[in-house]
Short mmCIF file of C-alpha atoms in Angstrom, two decimals:
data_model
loop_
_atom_site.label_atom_id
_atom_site.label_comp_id
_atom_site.label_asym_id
_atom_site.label_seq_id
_atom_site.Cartn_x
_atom_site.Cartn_y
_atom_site.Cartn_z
CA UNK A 1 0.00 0.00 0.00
CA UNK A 2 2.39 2.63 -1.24
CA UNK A 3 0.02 4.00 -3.34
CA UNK A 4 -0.94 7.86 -3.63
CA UNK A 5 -3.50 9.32 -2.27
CA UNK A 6 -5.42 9.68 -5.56
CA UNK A 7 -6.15 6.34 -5.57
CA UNK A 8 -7.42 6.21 -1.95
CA UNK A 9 -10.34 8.55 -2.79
CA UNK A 10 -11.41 11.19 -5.22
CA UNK A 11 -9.52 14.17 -3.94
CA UNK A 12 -12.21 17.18 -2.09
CA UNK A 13 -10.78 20.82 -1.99
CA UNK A 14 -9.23 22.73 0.30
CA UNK A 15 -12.86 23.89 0.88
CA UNK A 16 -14.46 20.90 1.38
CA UNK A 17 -11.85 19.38 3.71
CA UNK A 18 -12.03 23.48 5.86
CA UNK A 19 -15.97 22.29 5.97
CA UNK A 20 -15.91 18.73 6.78
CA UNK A 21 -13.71 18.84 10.36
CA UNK A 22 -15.55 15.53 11.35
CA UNK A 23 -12.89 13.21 11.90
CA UNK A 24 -13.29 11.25 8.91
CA UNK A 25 -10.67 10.15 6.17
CA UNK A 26 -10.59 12.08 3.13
CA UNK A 27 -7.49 12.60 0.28
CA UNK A 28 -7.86 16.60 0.22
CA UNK A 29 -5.74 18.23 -3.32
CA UNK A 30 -4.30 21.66 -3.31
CA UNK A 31 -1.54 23.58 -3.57
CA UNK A 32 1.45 24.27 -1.26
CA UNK A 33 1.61 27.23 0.39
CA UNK A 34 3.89 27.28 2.90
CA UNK A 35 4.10 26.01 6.72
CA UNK A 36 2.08 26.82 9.77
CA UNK A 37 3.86 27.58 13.01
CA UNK A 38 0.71 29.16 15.41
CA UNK A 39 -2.94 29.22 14.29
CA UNK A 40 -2.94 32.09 12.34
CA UNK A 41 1.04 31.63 11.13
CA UNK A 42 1.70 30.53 8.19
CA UNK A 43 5.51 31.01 6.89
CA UNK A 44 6.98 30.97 3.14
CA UNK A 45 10.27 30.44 3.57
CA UNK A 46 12.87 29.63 6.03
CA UNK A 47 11.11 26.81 7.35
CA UNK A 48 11.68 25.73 10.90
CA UNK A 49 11.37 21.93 10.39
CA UNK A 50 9.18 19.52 8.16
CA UNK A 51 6.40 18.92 10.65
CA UNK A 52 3.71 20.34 8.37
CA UNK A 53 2.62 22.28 5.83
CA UNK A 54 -0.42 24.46 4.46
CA UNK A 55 -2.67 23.68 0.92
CA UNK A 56 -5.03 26.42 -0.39
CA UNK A 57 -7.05 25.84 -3.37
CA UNK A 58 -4.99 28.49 -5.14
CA UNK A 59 -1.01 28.73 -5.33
CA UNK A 60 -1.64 33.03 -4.56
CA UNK A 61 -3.72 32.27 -1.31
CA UNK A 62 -2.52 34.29 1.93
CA UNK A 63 -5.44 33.80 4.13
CA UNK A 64 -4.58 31.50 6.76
CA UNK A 65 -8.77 31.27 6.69
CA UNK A 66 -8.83 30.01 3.18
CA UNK A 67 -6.01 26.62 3.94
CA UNK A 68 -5.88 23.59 5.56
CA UNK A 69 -2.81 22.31 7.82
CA UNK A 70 -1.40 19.26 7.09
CA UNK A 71 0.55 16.94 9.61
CA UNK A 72 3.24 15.28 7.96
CA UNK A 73 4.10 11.74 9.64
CA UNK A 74 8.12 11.37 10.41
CA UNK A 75 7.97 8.52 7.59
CA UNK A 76 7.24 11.25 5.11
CA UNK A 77 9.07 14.20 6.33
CA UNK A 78 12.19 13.52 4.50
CA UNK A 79 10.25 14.22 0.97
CA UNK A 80 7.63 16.28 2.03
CA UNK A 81 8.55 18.50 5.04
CA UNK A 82 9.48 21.96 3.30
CA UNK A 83 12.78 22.71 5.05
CA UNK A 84 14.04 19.84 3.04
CA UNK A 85 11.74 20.55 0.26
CA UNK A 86 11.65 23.87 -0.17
CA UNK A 87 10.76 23.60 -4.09
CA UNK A 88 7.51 21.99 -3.19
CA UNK A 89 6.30 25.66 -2.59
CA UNK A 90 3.53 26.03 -5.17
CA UNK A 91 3.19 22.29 -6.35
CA UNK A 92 -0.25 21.01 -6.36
CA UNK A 93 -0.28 17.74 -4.65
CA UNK A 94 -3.08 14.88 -2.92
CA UNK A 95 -2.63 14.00 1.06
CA UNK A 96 -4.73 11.65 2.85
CA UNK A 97 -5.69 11.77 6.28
CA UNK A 98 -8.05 11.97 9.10
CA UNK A 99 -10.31 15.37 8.55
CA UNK A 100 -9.65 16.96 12.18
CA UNK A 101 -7.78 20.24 13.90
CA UNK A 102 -4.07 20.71 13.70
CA UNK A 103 -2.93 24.04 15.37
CA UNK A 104 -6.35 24.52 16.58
CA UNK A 105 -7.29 25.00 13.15
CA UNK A 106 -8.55 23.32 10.28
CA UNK A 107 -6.68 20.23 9.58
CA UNK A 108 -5.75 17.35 8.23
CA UNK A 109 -4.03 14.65 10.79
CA UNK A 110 -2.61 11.38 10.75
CA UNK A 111 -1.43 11.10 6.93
CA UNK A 112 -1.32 8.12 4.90
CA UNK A 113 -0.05 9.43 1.51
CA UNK A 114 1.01 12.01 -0.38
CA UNK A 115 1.71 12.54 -4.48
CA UNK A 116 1.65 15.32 -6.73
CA UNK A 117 -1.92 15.56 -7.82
CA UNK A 118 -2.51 13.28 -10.85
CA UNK A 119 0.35 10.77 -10.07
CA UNK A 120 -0.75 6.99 -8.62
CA UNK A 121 2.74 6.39 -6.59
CA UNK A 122 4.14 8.31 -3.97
CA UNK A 123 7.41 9.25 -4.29
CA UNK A 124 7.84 8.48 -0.72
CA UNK A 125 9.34 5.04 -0.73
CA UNK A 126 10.58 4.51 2.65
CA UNK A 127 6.96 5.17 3.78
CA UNK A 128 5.10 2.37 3.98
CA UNK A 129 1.45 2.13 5.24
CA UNK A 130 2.76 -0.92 7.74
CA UNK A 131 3.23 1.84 10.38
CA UNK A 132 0.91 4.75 9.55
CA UNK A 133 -3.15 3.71 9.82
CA UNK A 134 -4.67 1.21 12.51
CA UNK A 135 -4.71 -2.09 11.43
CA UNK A 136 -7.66 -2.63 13.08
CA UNK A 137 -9.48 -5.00 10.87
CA UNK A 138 -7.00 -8.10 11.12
CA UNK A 139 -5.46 -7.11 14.41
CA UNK A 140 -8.98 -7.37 16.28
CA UNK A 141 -10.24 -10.06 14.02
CA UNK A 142 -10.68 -12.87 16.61
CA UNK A 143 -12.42 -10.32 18.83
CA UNK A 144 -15.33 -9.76 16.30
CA UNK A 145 -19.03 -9.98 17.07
CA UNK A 146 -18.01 -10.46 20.69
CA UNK A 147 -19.39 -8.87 23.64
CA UNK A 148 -19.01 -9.05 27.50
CA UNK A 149 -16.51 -11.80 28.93
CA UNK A 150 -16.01 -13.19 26.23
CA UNK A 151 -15.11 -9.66 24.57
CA UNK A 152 -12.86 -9.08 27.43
CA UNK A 153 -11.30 -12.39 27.12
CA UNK A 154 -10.60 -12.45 23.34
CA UNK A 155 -9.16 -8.50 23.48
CA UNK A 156 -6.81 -9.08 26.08
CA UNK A 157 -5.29 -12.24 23.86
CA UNK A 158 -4.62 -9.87 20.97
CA UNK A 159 -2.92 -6.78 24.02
CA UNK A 160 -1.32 -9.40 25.81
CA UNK A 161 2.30 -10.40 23.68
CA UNK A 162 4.02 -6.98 23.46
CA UNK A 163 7.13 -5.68 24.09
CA UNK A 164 8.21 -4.68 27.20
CA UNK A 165 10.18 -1.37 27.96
CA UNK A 166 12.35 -0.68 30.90
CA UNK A 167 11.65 2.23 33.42
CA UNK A 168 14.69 4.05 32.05
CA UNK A 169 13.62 3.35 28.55
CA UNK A 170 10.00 5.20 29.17
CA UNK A 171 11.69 8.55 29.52
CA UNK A 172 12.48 8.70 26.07
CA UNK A 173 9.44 7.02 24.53
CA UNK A 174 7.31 9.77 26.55
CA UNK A 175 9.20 12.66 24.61
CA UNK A 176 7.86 10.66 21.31
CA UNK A 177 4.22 9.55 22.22
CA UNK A 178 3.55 12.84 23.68
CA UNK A 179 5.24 15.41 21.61
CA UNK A 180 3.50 18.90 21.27
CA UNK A 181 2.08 19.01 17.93
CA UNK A 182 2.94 22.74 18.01
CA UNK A 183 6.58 22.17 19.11
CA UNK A 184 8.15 18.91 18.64
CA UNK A 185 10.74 20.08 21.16
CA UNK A 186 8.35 19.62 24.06
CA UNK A 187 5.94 17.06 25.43
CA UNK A 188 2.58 17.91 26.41
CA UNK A 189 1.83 16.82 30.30
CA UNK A 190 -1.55 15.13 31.11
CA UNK A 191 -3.35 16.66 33.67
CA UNK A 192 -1.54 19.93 33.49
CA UNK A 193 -1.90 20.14 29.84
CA UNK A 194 1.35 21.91 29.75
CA UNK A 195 4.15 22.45 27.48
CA UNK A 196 7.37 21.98 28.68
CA UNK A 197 10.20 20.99 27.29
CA UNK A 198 11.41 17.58 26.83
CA UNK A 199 14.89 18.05 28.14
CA UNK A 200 13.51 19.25 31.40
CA UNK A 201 12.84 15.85 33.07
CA UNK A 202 13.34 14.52 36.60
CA UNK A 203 12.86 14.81 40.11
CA UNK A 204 13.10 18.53 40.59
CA UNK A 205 10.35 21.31 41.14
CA UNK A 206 8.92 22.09 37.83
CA UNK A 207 10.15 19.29 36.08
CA UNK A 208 8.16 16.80 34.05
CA UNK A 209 8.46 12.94 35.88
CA UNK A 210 6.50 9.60 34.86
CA UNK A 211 2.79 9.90 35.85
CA UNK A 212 1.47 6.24 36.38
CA UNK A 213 -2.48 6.46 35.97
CA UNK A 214 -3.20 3.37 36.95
CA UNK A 215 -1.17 4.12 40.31
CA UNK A 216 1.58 1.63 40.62
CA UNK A 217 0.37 0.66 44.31
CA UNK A 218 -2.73 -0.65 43.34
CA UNK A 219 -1.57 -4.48 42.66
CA UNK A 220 2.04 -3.01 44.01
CA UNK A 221 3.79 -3.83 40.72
CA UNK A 222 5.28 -0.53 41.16
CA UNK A 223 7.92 0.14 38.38
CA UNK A 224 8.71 -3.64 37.44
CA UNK A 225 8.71 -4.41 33.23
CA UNK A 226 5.69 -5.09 32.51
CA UNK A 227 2.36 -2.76 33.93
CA UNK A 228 5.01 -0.36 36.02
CA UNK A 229 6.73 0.44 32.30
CA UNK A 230 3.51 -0.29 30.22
CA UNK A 231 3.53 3.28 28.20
CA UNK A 232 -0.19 2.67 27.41
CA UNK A 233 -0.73 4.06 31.25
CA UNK A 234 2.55 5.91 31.70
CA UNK A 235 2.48 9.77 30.78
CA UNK A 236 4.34 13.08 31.28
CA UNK A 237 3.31 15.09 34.25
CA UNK A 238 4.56 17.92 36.37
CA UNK A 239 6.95 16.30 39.47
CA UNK A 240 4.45 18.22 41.81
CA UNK A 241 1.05 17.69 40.13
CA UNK A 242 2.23 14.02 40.00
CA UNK A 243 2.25 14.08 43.70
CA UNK A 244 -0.44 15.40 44.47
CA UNK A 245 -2.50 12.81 42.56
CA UNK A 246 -0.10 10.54 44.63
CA UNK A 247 -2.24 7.05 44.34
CA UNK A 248 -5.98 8.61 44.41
CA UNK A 249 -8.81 6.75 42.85
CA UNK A 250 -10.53 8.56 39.96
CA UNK A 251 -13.96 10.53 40.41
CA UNK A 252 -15.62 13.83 40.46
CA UNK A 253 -15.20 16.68 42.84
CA UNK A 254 -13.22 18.45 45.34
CA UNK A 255 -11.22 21.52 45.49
CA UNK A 256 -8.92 22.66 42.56
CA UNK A 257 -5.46 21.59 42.27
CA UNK A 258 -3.04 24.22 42.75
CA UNK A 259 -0.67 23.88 39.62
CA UNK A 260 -3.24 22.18 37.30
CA UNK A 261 -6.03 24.18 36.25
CA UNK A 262 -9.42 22.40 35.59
CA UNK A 263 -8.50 19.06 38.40
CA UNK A 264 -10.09 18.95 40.88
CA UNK A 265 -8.63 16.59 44.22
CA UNK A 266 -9.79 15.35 47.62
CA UNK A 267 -8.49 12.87 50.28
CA UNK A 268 -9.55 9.52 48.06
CA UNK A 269 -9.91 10.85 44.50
CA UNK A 270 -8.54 12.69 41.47
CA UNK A 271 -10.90 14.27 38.61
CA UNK A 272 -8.57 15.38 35.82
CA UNK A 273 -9.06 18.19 33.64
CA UNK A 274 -12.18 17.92 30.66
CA UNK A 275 -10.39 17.46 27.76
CA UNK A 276 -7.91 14.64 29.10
CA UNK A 277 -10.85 12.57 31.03
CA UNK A 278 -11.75 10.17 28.02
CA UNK A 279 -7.97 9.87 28.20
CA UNK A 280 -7.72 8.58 31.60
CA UNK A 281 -10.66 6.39 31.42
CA UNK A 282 -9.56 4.40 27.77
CA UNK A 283 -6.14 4.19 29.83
CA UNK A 284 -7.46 2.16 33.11
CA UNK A 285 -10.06 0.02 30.76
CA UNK A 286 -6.64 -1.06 28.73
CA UNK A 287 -4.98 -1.98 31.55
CA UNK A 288 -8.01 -3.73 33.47
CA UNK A 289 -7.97 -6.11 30.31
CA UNK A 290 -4.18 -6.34 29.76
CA UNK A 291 -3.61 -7.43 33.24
CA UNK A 292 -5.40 -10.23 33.82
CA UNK A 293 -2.90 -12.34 36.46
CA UNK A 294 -1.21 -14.48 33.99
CA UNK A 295 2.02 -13.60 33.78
CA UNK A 296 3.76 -12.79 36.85
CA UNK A 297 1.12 -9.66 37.95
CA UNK A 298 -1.93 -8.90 40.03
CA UNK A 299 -5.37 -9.34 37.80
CA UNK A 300 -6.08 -5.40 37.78
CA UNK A 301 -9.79 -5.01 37.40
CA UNK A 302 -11.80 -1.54 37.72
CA UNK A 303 -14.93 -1.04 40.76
CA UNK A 304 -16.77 1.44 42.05
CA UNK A 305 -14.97 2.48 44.99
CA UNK A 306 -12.65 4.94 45.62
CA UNK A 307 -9.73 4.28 48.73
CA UNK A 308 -9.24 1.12 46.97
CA UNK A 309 -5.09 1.30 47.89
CA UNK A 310 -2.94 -1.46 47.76
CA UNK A 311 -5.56 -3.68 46.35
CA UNK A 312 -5.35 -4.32 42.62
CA UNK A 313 -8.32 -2.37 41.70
CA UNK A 314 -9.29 0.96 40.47
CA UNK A 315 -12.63 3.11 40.24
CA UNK A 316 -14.83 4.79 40.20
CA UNK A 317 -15.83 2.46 37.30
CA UNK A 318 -19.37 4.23 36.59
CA UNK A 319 -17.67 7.49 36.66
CA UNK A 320 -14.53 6.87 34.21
CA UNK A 321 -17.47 5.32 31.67
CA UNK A 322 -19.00 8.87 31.73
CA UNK A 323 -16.02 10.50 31.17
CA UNK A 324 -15.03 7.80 28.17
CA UNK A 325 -18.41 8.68 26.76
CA UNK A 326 -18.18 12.85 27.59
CA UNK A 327 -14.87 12.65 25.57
CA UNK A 328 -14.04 10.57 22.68
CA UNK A 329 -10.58 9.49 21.19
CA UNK A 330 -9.13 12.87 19.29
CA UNK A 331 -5.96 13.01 17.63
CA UNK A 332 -3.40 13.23 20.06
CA UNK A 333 -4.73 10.32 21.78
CA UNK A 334 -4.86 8.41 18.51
CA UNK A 335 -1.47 9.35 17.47
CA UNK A 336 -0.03 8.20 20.91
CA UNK A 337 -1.80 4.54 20.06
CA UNK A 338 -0.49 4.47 17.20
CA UNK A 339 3.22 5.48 17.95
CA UNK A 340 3.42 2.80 20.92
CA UNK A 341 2.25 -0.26 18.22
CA UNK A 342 4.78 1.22 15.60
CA UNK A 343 7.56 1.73 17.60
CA UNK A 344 7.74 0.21 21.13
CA UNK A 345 5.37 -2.22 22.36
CA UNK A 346 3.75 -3.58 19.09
CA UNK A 347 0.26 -3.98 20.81
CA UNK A 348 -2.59 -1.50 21.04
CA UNK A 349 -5.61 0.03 23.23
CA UNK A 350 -8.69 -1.25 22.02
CA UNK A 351 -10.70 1.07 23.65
CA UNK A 352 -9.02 4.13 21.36
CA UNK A 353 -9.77 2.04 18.57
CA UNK A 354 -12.98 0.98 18.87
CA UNK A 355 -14.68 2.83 21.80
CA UNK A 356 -18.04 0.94 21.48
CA UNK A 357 -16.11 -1.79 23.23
CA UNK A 358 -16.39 -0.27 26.60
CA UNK A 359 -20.12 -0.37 26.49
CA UNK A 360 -20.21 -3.50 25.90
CA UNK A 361 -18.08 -4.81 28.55
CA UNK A 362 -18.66 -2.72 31.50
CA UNK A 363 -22.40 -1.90 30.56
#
């Protein structure tokens, strides 16, 4: 599948794609215009990196209103990122990808190809589609038409052979799975939603440490192979903010968290901030079906309590389904899936993938 995005689809305009921000798939054909850096910055030359660049439906368009920014996968940045590439400036060409915001601003995410309009092969031949789009069909096969137990059962046979990472290893597989789209030289942190630079890890005040959401303590595995280094779970947060979530159950309430605007904390719980909650929840329902006591590991299931401590169960079940259901998968969160199966562990979270899942286990 190293085809061009012409034959994926018949190619929509710059228009069309500006229109359609629904999260679908869609080739989208227009011309190069240059490379966005902000939401309203797009830049013509002397181009930062090859991250991304901007199609408008004519070569002459300056309006940052009238284009669409385009996320260019590391497989394709050698051929198509325009510090490399400057000459691309003006070519009309066809990109395929997932219709949603980049920048905060009309986009086009997760790319699959790219050509010059009218060609059927991408120039691109070190990009192959092996590691850029889900492969969701065969890899869930065995779990089809499957619901309840037996769901459970058959999804955590496909999650179950990965590879394994070591603690030390996780600090630089964060700085990949949760780049800043805006600024590949940072990582975004979870419940902070932060940017802050990659190089400023650790233990220190203000520095960015490895947030375990489902808390190491509960099933004690703390930072073994295995759950304690499963990056599925593991994400960048503030040394402080990490702390202060310490081992705390997840549910609604309490008083605001001092460095993390929009959480919210008491004595037993945590309730992260809206646009991360989906986040959270698809996290703990991966692990309650990875973890199932077979090899070596507590059987980590989810409940309804909070306080649950050492115990190898989270919660508040009913509450992280509401917040699964209050915020869907977006792009970050699909990007991060799809960056662990590519390039570290090889397996996925179903629950990113195919959301309806949760439903219809934990209904």
């Amino acid at each position: 599948m190293s085809t061009a995005a012409s034959g994926a689809a018949t190619p929509i305009t710059v228009s069309q794609a500006i229109s359609q921000q629904n999260g679908s798939t869609a080739t989208v054909r227009g011309y190069v215009v240059g490379q966005p850096t902000a939401t309203t910055t797009v830049v013509r030359s002397n181009f930062p990196n090859d991250y991304a660049l901007a199609l408008a439906d004519t070569a002459s368009q300056t309006s940052t209103s009238q284009m669409i920014y385009v996320q260019i996968p590391s497989a394709f940045r050698s051929a198509w990122g325009l510090r490399t590439n400057p000459s691309l400036m003006g070519k009309r060409i066809d990109v395929t990808g997932t219709l949603s915001a980049y920048f905060a601003h009309p986009g086009l995410t997760s790319s699959t190809a790219f050509a010059f309009a009218g060609t059927t092969t991408t120039p691109t031949t070190t990009a192959t589609t092996t590691t850029s789009a889900p492969p969701t069909d065969d890899y869930y096969r065995d779990a089809a038409g499957k619901t309840g137990s037996a769901l459970k059962t058959a999804l955590h046979q496909i999650i179950r052979t990965n590879t394994k990472l070591s603690y030390d290893q996780v600090w630089n597989a964060l700085k990949v799975t949760d780049e800043d789209p805006n600024n590949p030289a940072n990582v975004i942190l979870l419940y902070s939603g932060r940017s802050q630079s990659k190089t400023l890890n650790g233990g220190d005040v203000d520095d960015w440490n490895r947030e375990h959401v489902w808390a190491k303590s509960h099933g004690d595995f703390g930072t073994a192979t295995g759950p304690g280094t499963d990056l599925h779970h593991l994400r960048p947060e503030d040394v402080t903010v990490n702390a202060d979530r310490g081992n705390k159950d997840f549910d609604n309430g309490g008083t605001a968290a001092a460095e993390a605007p929009g959480n919210y904390t008491d004595s037993d719980s945590w309730e992260p901030r809206n646009a991360v909650k989906g986040d959270v929840a698809r996290m703990l329902f991966y692990m309650a079906v990875r973890y199932e006591g077979t090899d070596g590991f507590a059987n980590l299931e989810l409940n309804n309590n909070v306080n649950n401590g050492t115990a190898p169960y989270h919660g508040r079940l009913s509450v992280l389904v509401q917040w699964h259901q209050q915020d869907p998968p977006d792009a970050f969160e699909k990007r991060r899936n799809q960056v662990i199966y590519d390039t570290y562990q090889r397996n996925r979270n179903p629950f990113i993938d195919h959301p309806e899942w949760v439903a219809a286990i934990w209904s």
